[in-house]
PDB file of C-alpha atoms in Angstrom:
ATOM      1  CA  UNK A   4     -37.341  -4.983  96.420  1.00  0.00           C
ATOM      2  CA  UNK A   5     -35.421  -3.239  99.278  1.00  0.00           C
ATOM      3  CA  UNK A   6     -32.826  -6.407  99.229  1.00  0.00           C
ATOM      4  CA  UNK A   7     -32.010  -5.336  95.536  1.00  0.00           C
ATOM      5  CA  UNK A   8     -32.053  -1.710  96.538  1.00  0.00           C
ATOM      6  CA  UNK A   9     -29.860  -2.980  99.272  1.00  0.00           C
ATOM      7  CA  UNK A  10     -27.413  -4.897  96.646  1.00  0.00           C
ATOM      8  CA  UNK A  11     -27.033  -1.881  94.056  1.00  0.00           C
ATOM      9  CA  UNK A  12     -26.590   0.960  96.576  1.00  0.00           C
ATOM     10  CA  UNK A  13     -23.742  -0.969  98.804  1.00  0.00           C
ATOM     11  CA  UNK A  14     -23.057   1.589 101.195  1.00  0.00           C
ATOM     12  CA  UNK A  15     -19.725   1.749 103.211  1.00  0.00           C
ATOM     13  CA  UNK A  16     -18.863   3.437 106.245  1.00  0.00           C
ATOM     14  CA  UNK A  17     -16.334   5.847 105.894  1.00  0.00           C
ATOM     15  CA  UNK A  18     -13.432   4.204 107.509  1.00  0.00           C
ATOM     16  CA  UNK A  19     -14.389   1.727 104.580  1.00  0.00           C
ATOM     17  CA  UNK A  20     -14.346   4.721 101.596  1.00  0.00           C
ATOM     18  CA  UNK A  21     -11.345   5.780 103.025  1.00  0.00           C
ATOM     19  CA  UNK A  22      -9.806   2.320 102.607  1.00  0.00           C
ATOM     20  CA  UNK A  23     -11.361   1.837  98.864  1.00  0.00           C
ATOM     21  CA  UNK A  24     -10.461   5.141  97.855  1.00  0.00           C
ATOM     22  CA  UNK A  25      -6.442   4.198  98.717  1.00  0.00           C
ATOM     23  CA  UNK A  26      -6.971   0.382  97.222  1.00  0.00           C
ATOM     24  CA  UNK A  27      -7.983   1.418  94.454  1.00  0.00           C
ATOM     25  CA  UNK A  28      -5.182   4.145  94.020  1.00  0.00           C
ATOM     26  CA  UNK A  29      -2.848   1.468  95.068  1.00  0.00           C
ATOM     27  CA  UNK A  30      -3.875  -1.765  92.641  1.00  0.00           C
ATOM     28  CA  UNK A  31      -4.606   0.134  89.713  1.00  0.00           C
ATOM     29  CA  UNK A  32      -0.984   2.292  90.020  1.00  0.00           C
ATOM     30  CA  UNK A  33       0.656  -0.799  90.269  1.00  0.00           C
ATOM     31  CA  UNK A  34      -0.940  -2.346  87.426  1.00  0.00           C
ATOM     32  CA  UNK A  35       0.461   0.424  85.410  1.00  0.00           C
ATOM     33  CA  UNK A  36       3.906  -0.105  86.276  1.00  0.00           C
ATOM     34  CA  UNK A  37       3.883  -4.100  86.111  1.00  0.00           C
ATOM     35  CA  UNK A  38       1.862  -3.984  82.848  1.00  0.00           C
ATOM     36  CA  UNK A  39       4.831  -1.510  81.735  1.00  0.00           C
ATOM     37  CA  UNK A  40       7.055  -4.259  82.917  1.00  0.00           C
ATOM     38  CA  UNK A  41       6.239  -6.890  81.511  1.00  0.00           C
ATOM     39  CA  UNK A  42       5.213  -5.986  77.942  1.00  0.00           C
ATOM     40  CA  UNK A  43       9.030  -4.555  77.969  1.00  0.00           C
ATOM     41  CA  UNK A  44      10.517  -7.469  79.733  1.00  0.00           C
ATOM     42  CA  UNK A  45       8.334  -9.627  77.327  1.00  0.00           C
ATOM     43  CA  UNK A  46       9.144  -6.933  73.795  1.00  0.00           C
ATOM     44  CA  UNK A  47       5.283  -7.658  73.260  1.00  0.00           C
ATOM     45  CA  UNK A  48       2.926  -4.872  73.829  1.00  0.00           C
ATOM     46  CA  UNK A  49      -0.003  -7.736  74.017  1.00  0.00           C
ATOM     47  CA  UNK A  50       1.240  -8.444  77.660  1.00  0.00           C
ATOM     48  CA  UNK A  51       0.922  -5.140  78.496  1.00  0.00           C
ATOM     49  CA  UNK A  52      -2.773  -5.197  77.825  1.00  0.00           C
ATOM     50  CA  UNK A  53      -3.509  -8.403  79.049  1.00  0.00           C
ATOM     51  CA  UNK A  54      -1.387  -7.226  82.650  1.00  0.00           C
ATOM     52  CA  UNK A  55      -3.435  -4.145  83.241  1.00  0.00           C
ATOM     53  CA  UNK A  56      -6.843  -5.123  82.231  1.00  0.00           C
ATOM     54  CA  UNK A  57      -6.473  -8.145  84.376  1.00  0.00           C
ATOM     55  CA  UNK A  58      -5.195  -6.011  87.276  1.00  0.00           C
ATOM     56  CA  UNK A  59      -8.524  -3.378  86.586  1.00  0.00           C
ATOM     57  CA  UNK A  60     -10.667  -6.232  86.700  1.00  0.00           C
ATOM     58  CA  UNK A  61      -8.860  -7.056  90.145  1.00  0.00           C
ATOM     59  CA  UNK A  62      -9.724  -3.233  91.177  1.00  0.00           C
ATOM     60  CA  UNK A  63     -12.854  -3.893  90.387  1.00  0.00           C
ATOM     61  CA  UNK A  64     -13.724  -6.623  91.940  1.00  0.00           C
ATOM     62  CA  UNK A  65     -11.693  -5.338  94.898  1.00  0.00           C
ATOM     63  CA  UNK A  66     -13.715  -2.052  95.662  1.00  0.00           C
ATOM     64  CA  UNK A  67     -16.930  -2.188  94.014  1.00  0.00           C
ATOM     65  CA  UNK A  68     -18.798  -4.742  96.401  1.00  0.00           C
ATOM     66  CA  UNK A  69     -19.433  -3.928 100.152  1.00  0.00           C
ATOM     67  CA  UNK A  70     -16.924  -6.568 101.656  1.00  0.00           C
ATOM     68  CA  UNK A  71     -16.932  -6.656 105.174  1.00  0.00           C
ATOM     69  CA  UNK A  72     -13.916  -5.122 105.340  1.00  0.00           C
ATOM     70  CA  UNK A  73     -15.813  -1.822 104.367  1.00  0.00           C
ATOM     71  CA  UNK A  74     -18.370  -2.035 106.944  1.00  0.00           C
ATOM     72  CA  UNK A  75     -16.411  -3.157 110.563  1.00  0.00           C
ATOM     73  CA  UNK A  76     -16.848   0.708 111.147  1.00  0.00           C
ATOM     74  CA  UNK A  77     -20.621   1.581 111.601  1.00  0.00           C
ATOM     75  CA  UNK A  78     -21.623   4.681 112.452  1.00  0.00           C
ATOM     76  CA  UNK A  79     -24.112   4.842 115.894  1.00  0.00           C
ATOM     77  CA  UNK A  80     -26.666   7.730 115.815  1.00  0.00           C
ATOM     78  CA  UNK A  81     -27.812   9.640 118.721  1.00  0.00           C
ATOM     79  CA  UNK A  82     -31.003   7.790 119.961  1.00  0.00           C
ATOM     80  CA  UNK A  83     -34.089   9.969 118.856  1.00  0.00           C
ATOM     81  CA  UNK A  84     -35.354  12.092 122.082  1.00  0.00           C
ATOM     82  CA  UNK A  85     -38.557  11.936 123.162  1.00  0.00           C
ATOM     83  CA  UNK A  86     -40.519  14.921 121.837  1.00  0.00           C
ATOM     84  CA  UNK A  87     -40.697  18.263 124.358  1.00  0.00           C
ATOM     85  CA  UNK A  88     -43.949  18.826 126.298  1.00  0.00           C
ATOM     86  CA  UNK A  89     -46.040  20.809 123.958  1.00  0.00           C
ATOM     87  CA  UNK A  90     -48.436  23.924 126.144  1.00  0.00           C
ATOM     88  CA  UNK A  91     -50.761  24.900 123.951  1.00  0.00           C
ATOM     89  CA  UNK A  92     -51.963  28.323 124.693  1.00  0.00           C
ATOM     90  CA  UNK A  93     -54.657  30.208 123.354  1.00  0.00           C
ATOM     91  CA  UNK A  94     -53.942  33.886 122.055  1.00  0.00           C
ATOM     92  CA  UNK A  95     -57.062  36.127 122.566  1.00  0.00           C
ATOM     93  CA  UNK A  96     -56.551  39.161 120.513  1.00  0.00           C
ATOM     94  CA  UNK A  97     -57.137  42.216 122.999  1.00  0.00           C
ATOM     95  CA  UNK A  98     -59.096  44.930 121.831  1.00  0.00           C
TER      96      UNK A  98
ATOM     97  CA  UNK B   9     -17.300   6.410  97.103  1.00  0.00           C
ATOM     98  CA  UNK B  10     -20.061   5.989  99.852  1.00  0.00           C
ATOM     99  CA  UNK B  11     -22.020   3.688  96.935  1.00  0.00           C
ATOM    100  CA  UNK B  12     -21.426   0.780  94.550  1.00  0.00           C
ATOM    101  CA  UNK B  13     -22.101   2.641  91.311  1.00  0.00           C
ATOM    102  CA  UNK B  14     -19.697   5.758  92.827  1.00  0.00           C
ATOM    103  CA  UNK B  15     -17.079   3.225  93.154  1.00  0.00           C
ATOM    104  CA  UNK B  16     -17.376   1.844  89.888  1.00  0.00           C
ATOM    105  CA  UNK B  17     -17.031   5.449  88.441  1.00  0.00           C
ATOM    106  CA  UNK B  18     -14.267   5.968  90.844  1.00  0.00           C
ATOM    107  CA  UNK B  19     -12.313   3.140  89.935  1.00  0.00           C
ATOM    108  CA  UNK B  20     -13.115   3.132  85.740  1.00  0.00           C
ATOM    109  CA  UNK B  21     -12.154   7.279  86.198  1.00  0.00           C
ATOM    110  CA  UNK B  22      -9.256   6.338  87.445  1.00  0.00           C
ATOM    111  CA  UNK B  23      -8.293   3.039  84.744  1.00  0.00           C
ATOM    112  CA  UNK B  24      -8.920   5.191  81.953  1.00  0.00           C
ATOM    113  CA  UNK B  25      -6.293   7.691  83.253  1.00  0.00           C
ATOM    114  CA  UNK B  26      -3.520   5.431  84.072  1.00  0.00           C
ATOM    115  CA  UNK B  27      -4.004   3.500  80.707  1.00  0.00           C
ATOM    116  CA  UNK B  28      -3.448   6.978  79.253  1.00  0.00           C
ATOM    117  CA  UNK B  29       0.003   7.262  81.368  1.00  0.00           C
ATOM    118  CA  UNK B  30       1.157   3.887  80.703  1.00  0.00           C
ATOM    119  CA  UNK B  31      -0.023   4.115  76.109  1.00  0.00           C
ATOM    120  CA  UNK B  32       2.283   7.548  76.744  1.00  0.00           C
ATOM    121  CA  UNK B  33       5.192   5.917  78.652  1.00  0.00           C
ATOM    122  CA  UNK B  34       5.097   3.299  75.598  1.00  0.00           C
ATOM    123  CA  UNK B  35       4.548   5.945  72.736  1.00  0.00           C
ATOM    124  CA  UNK B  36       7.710   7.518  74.215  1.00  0.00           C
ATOM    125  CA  UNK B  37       9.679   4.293  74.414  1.00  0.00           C
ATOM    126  CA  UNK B  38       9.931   3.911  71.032  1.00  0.00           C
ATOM    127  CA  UNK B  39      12.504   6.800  70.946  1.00  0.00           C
ATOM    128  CA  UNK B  40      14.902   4.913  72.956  1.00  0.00           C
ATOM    129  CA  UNK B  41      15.305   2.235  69.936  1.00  0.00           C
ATOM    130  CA  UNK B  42      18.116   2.976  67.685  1.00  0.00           C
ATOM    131  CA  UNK B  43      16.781   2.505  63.954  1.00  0.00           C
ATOM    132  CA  UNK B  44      19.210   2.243  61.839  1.00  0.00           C
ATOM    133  CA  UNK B  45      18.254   0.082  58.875  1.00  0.00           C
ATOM    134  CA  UNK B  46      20.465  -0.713  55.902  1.00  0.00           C
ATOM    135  CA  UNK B  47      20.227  -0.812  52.231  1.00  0.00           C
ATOM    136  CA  UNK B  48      21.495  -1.886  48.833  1.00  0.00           C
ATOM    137  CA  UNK B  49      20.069  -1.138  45.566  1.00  0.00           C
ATOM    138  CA  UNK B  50      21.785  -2.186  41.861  1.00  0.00           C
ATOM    139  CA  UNK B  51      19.331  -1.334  39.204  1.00  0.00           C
ATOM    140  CA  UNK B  52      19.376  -4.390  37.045  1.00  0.00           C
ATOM    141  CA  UNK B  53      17.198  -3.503  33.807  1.00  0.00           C
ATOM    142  CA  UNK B  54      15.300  -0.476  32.341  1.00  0.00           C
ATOM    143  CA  UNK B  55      13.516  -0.181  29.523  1.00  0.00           C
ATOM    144  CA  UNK B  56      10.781   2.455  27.927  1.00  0.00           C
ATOM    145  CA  UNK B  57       7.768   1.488  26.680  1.00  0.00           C
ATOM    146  CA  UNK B  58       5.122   3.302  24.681  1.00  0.00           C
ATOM    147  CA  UNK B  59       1.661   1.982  25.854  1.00  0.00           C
ATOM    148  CA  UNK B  60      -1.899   2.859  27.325  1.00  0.00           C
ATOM    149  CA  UNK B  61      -3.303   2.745  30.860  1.00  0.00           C
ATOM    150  CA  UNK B  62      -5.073  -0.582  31.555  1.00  0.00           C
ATOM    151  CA  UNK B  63      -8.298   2.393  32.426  1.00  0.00           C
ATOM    152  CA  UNK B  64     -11.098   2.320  30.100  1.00  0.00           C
ATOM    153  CA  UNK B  65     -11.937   5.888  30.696  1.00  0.00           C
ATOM    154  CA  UNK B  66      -8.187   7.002  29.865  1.00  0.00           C
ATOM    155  CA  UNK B  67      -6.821   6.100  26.656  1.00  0.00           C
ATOM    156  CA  UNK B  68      -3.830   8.603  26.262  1.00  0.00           C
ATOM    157  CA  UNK B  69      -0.466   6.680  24.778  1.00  0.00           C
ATOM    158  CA  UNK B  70       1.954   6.909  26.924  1.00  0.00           C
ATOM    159  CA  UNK B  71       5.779   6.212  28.055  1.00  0.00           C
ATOM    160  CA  UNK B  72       5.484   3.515  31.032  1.00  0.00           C
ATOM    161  CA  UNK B  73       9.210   2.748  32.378  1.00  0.00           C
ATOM    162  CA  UNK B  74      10.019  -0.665  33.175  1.00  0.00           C
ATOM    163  CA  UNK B  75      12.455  -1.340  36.048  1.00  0.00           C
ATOM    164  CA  UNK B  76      14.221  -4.418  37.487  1.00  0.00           C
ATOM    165  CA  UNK B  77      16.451  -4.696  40.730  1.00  0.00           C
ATOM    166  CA  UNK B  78      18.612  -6.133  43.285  1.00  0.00           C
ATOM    167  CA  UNK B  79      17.738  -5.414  47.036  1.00  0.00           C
ATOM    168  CA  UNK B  80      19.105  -6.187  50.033  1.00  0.00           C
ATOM    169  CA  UNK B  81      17.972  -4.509  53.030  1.00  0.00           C
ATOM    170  CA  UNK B  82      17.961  -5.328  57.064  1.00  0.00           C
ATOM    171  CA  UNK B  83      14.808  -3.234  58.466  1.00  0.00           C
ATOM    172  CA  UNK B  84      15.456  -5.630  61.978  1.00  0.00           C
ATOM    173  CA  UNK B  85      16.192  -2.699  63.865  1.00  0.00           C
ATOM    174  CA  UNK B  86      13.320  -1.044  63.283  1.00  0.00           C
ATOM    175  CA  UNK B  87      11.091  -3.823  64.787  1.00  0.00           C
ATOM    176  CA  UNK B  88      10.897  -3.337  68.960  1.00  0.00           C
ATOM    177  CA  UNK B  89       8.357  -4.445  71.258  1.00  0.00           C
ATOM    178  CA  UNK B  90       6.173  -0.844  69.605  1.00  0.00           C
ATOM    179  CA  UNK B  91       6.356  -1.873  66.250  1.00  0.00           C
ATOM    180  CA  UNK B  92       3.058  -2.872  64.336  1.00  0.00           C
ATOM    181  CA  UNK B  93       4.604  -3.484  61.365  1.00  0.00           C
ATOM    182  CA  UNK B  94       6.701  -1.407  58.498  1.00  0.00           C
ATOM    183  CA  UNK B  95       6.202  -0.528  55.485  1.00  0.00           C
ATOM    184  CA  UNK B  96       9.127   0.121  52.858  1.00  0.00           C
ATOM    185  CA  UNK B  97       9.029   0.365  49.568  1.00  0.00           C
ATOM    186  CA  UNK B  98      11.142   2.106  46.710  1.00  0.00           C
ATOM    187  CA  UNK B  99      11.454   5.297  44.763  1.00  0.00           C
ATOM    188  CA  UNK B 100      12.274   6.300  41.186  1.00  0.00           C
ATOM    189  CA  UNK B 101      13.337  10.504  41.417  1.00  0.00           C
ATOM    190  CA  UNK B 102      14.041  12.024  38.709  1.00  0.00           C
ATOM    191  CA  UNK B 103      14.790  15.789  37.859  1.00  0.00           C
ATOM    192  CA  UNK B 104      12.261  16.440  35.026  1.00  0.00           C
ATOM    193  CA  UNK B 105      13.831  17.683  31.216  1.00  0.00           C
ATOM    194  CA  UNK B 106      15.321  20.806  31.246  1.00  0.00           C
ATOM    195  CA  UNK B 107      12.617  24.046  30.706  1.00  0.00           C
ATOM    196  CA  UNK B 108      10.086  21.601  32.311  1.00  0.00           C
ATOM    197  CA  UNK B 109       7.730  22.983  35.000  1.00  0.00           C
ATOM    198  CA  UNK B 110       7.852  19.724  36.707  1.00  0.00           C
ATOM    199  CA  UNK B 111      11.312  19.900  37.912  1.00  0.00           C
ATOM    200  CA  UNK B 112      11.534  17.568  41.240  1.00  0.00           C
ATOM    201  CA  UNK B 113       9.382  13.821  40.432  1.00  0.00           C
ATOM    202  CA  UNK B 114       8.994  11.001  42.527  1.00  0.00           C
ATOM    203  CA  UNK B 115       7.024   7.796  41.949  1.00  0.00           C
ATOM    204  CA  UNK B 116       6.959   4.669  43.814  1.00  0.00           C
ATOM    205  CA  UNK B 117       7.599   1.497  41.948  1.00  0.00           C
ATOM    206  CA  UNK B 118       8.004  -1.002  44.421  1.00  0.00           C
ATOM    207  CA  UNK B 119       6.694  -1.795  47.822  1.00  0.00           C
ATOM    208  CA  UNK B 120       5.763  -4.075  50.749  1.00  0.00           C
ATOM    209  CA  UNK B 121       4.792  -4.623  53.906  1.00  0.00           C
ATOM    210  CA  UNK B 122       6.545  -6.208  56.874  1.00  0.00           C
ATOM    211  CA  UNK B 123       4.552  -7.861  59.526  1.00  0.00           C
ATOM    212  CA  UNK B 124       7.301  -9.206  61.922  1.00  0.00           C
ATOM    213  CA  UNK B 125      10.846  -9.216  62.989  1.00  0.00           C
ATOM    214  CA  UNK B 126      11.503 -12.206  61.088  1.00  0.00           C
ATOM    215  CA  UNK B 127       9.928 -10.887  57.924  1.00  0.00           C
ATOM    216  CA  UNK B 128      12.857  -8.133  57.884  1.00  0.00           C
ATOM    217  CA  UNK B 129      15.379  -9.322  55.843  1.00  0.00           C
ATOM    218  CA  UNK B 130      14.791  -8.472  52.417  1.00  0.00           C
ATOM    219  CA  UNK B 131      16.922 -10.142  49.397  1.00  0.00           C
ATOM    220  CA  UNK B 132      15.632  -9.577  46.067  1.00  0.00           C
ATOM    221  CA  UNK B 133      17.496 -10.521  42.774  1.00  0.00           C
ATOM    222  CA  UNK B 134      16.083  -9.160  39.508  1.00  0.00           C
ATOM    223  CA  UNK B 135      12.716  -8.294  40.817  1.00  0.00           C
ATOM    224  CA  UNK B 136      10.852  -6.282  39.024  1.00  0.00           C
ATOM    225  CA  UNK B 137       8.933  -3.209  39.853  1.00  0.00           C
ATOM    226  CA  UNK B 138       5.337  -3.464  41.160  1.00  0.00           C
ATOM    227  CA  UNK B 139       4.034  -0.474  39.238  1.00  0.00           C
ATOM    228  CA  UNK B 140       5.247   1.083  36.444  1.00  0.00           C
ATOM    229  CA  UNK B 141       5.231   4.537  36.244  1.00  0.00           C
ATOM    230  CA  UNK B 142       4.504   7.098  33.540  1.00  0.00           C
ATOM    231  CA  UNK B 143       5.364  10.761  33.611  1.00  0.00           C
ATOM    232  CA  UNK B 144       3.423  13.563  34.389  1.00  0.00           C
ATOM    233  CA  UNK B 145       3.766  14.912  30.564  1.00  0.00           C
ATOM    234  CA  UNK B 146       4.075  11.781  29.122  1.00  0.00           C
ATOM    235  CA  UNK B 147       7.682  11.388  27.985  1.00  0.00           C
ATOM    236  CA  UNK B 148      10.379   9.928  29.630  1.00  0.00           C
ATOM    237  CA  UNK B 149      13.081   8.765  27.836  1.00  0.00           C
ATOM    238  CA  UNK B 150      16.186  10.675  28.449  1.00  0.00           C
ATOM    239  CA  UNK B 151      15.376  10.763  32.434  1.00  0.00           C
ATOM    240  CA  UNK B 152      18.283  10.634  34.999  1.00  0.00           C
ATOM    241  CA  UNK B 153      16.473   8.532  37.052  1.00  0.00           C
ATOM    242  CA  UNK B 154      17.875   7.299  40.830  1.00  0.00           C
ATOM    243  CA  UNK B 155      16.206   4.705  43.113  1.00  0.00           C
ATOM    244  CA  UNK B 156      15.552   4.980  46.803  1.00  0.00           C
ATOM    245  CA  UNK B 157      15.324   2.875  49.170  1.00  0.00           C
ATOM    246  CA  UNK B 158      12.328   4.389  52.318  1.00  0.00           C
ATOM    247  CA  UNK B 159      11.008   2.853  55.183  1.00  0.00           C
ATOM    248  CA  UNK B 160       8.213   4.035  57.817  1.00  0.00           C
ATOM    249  CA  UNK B 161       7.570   2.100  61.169  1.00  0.00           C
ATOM    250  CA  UNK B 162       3.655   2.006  62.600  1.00  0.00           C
ATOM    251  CA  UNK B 163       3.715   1.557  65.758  1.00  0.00           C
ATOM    252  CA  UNK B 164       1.269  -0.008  68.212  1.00  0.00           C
ATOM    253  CA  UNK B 165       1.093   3.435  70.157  1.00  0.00           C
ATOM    254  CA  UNK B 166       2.523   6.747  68.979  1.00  0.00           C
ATOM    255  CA  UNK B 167       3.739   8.503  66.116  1.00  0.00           C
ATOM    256  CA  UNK B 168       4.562   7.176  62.590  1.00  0.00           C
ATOM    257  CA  UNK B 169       8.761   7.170  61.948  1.00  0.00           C
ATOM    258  CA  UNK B 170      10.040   7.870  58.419  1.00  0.00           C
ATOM    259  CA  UNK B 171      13.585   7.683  56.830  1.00  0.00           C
ATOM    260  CA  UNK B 172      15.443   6.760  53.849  1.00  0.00           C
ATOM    261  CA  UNK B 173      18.642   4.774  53.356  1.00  0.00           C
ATOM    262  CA  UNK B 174      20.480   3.366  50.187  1.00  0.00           C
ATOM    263  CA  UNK B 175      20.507   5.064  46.955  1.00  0.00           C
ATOM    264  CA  UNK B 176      21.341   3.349  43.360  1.00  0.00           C
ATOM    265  CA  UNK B 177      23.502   4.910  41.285  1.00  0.00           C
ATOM    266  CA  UNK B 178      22.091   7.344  38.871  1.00  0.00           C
ATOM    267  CA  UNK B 179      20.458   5.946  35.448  1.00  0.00           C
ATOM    268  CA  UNK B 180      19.539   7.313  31.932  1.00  0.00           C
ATOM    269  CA  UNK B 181      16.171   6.089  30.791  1.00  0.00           C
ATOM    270  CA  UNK B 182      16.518   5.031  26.925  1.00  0.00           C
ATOM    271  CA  UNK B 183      14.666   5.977  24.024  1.00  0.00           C
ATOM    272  CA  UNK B 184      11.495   3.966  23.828  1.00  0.00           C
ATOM    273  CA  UNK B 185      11.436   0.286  22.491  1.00  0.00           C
ATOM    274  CA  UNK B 186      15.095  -0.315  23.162  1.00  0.00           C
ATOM    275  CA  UNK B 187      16.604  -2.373  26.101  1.00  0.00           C
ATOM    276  CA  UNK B 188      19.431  -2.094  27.825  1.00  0.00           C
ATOM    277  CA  UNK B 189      21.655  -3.939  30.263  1.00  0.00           C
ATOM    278  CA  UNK B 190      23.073  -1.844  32.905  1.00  0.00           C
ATOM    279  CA  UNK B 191      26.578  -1.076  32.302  1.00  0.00           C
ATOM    280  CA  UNK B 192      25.747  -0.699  28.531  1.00  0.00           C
ATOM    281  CA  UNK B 193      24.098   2.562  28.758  1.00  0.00           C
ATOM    282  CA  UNK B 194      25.526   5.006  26.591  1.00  0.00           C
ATOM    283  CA  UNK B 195      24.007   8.213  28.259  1.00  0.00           C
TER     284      UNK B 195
END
């Protein structure tokens, strides 16, 4: 149960969301402009549609799972400190 | 972006916008196509016939007009790489009899549709309309009737394009059950 927990929540350090956030700017911008390209290059729009899904499925498949790429950076936590010495004191209430 | 399912939203948000950019970019293109289509039209043959609508529910006699042409038209301009396909077809205008409220009339009488750039020449001898028309108050004969030639381009993405281009000389409809040649018409 926790591996499939582990598999749908794919957490990324944040070195790594910083690098996903700019691939996926990246592939899907230049999708745009080469699916632009080559339907006009082509004079068929069909090539534009088959160029920029192709290069979303790319993004996709690019960004979506936690490659090791997005997790070289792990974060390390302060150790937990030991608990403080408790006193425990009785209050008498003073007439 | 911390989780799978926030970097599928992030990356689908971000699809749908540049698909947007890139359907605007090509809706925009269009513009940079010249269209400039050409047209003949010779009106062949016209007659006037009295008859009834083939509509059980309407059995008024009327004046149909009968109409044969020649047509030679070039849409390939109009076909570019945002070009669904075009549809032309052709016009019958005619001013309406004097003291008639129904002074400007148009009626389509022949069209068709053209799926490709290699379905864009047209050359028609003696073809004869699809439809033929009737008049709003029945009568016709007597009509100074001109054909035109229209064309409108439906493109994959963006915004329908209309125009017109050839125009037959001017013709008198003739009394009804008579036919004439063109070049024979008295009117």
């Amino acid at each position: 149960m926790d591996q499939i927990q582990s598999v749908i929540d794919g957490f990324i350090d944040f070195e790594g969301q910083s690098l996903a956030e700019t691939l996926t700017t990246a592939i899907l911008v230049l999708t745009g402009i080469a699916a632009f390209g080559a339907g006009w290059v082509l004079s068929d729009l069909k090539y534009t549609v088959y160029v920029g899904l192709s290069g979303t499925v790319l993004a996709f498949l690019a960004v979506v799972p936690p490659w090791p790429i997005y997790t070289r950076n792990p974060l390390t936590w302060v150790a937990i400190a030991a608990p403080p010495e408790v006193v425990m004191v009785d209050v008498k209430k003073e007439m | 972006m911390y989780s799978s399912p926030a970097r599928v939203q992030n990356v689908f948000g971000f699809f749908t916008t540049v698909t947007f950019s890139i359907a605007a970019l090509v809706a925009l293109s269009s513009a940079v196509f010249p269209a400039n289509p050409t047209a003949t039209i010779d009106v062949r043959e016209f007659r006037v016939i009295k008859g009834r609508a083939h509509q059980y529910y309407y059995s008024k006699v009327q004046e149909y007009a009968f109409i044969n042409f020649d047509l030679e038209a070039d849409l390939g301009s109009l076909f570019n790489w945002n070009t669904k396909q075009v549809f032309a077809y052709i016009s019958a205008s005619y001013p309406g009899s004097p003291g008639s409220k129904f002074s400007e009339n148009e009626a389509v009488i022949w069209d068709v549709i053209l799926p490709s750039h290699s379905a864009s020449k047209l050359y028609l001898r003696n073809e004869r309309a699809k439809y033929n028309i009737n008049d709003v108050t029945g009568k016709f004969a007597g009509e100074n009737v001109t054909l035109s030639f229209h064309w409108n381009v439906q493109p994959h993405v963006g915004a329908l394009k209309w125009g017109s281009v050839g125009l037959s000389e001017a013709f008198t409809l003739p009394p009804v059950k008579t036919k004439r040649v063109k070049g024979n018409n008295s009117a």
